[in-house]
């Protein structure tokens, strides 16, 4: 599960909120699991070419 979330985050460029929506779990659960797995979390909209929210 966490491995798939990491792939979606790093390779699929999905936001943590998008991952929680897909998995129907809480944002805190996804964030904590990824941090415990050693995933480097980034700021929202930090990929080049991705529009930032206003």
mmCIF file of C-alpha atoms in Angstrom:
data_model
loop_
_atom_site.group_PDB
_atom_site.id
_atom_site.type_symbol
_atom_site.label_atom_id
_atom_site.label_comp_id
_atom_site.label_asym_id
_atom_site.label_seq_id
_atom_site.Cartn_x
_atom_site.Cartn_y
_atom_site.Cartn_z
ATOM 1 C CA UNK A 1 0.000 0.000 0.000
ATOM 2 C CA UNK A 2 2.627 2.553 1.036
ATOM 3 C CA UNK A 3 4.784 1.496 -1.915
ATOM 4 C CA UNK A 4 1.953 2.315 -4.298
ATOM 5 C CA UNK A 5 1.375 5.670 -2.601
ATOM 6 C CA UNK A 6 5.061 6.483 -3.026
ATOM 7 C CA UNK A 7 4.885 5.648 -6.749
ATOM 8 C CA UNK A 8 1.810 7.844 -7.176
ATOM 9 C CA UNK A 9 3.547 10.666 -5.303
ATOM 10 C CA UNK A 10 6.983 10.486 -6.939
ATOM 11 C CA UNK A 11 6.259 9.225 -10.444
ATOM 12 C CA UNK A 12 2.600 10.064 -10.957
ATOM 13 C CA UNK A 13 2.967 13.504 -9.365
ATOM 14 C CA UNK A 14 -0.284 13.055 -7.456
ATOM 15 C CA UNK A 15 -0.885 15.268 -4.467
ATOM 16 C CA UNK A 16 -1.381 13.720 -1.065
ATOM 17 C CA UNK A 17 -5.017 14.819 -1.258
ATOM 18 C CA UNK A 18 -5.453 13.005 -4.580
ATOM 19 C CA UNK A 19 -3.983 9.861 -3.029
ATOM 20 C CA UNK A 20 -6.339 10.079 -0.048
ATOM 21 C CA UNK A 21 -9.287 10.525 -2.411
ATOM 22 C CA UNK A 22 -8.292 7.384 -4.353
ATOM 23 C CA UNK A 23 -7.762 5.320 -1.209
ATOM 24 C CA UNK A 24 -10.661 6.801 0.812
ATOM 25 C CA UNK A 25 -8.452 7.326 3.842
ATOM 26 C CA UNK A 26 -7.337 10.394 5.766
ATOM 27 C CA UNK A 27 -4.646 12.820 4.728
ATOM 28 C CA UNK A 28 -2.922 12.283 8.085
ATOM 29 C CA UNK A 29 -2.751 8.513 7.458
ATOM 30 C CA UNK A 30 -1.120 8.926 4.052
ATOM 31 C CA UNK A 31 1.271 11.633 5.226
ATOM 32 C CA UNK A 32 2.391 9.669 8.304
ATOM 33 C CA UNK A 33 2.817 6.407 6.361
ATOM 34 C CA UNK A 34 4.936 8.112 3.688
ATOM 35 C CA UNK A 35 7.078 9.893 6.278
ATOM 36 C CA UNK A 36 7.665 6.639 8.181
ATOM 37 C CA UNK A 37 8.616 5.005 4.861
ATOM 38 C CA UNK A 38 11.256 7.695 4.280
ATOM 39 C CA UNK A 39 9.503 9.534 1.458
ATOM 40 C CA UNK A 40 10.625 13.152 1.114
ATOM 41 C CA UNK A 41 7.423 15.199 1.048
ATOM 42 C CA UNK A 42 7.380 18.345 -1.072
ATOM 43 C CA UNK A 43 5.448 21.568 -1.065
ATOM 44 C CA UNK A 44 2.181 21.581 -2.985
ATOM 45 C CA UNK A 45 2.603 22.512 -6.655
ATOM 46 C CA UNK A 46 6.375 22.088 -6.550
ATOM 47 C CA UNK A 47 6.723 20.265 -9.880
ATOM 48 C CA UNK A 48 7.877 22.432 -12.802
ATOM 49 C CA UNK A 49 5.081 23.161 -15.229
ATOM 50 C CA UNK A 50 2.382 22.305 -12.729
ATOM 51 C CA UNK A 51 0.103 25.263 -12.067
ATOM 52 C CA UNK A 52 0.036 26.516 -8.497
ATOM 53 C CA UNK A 53 -3.206 27.033 -6.628
ATOM 54 C CA UNK A 54 -4.246 30.600 -5.942
#
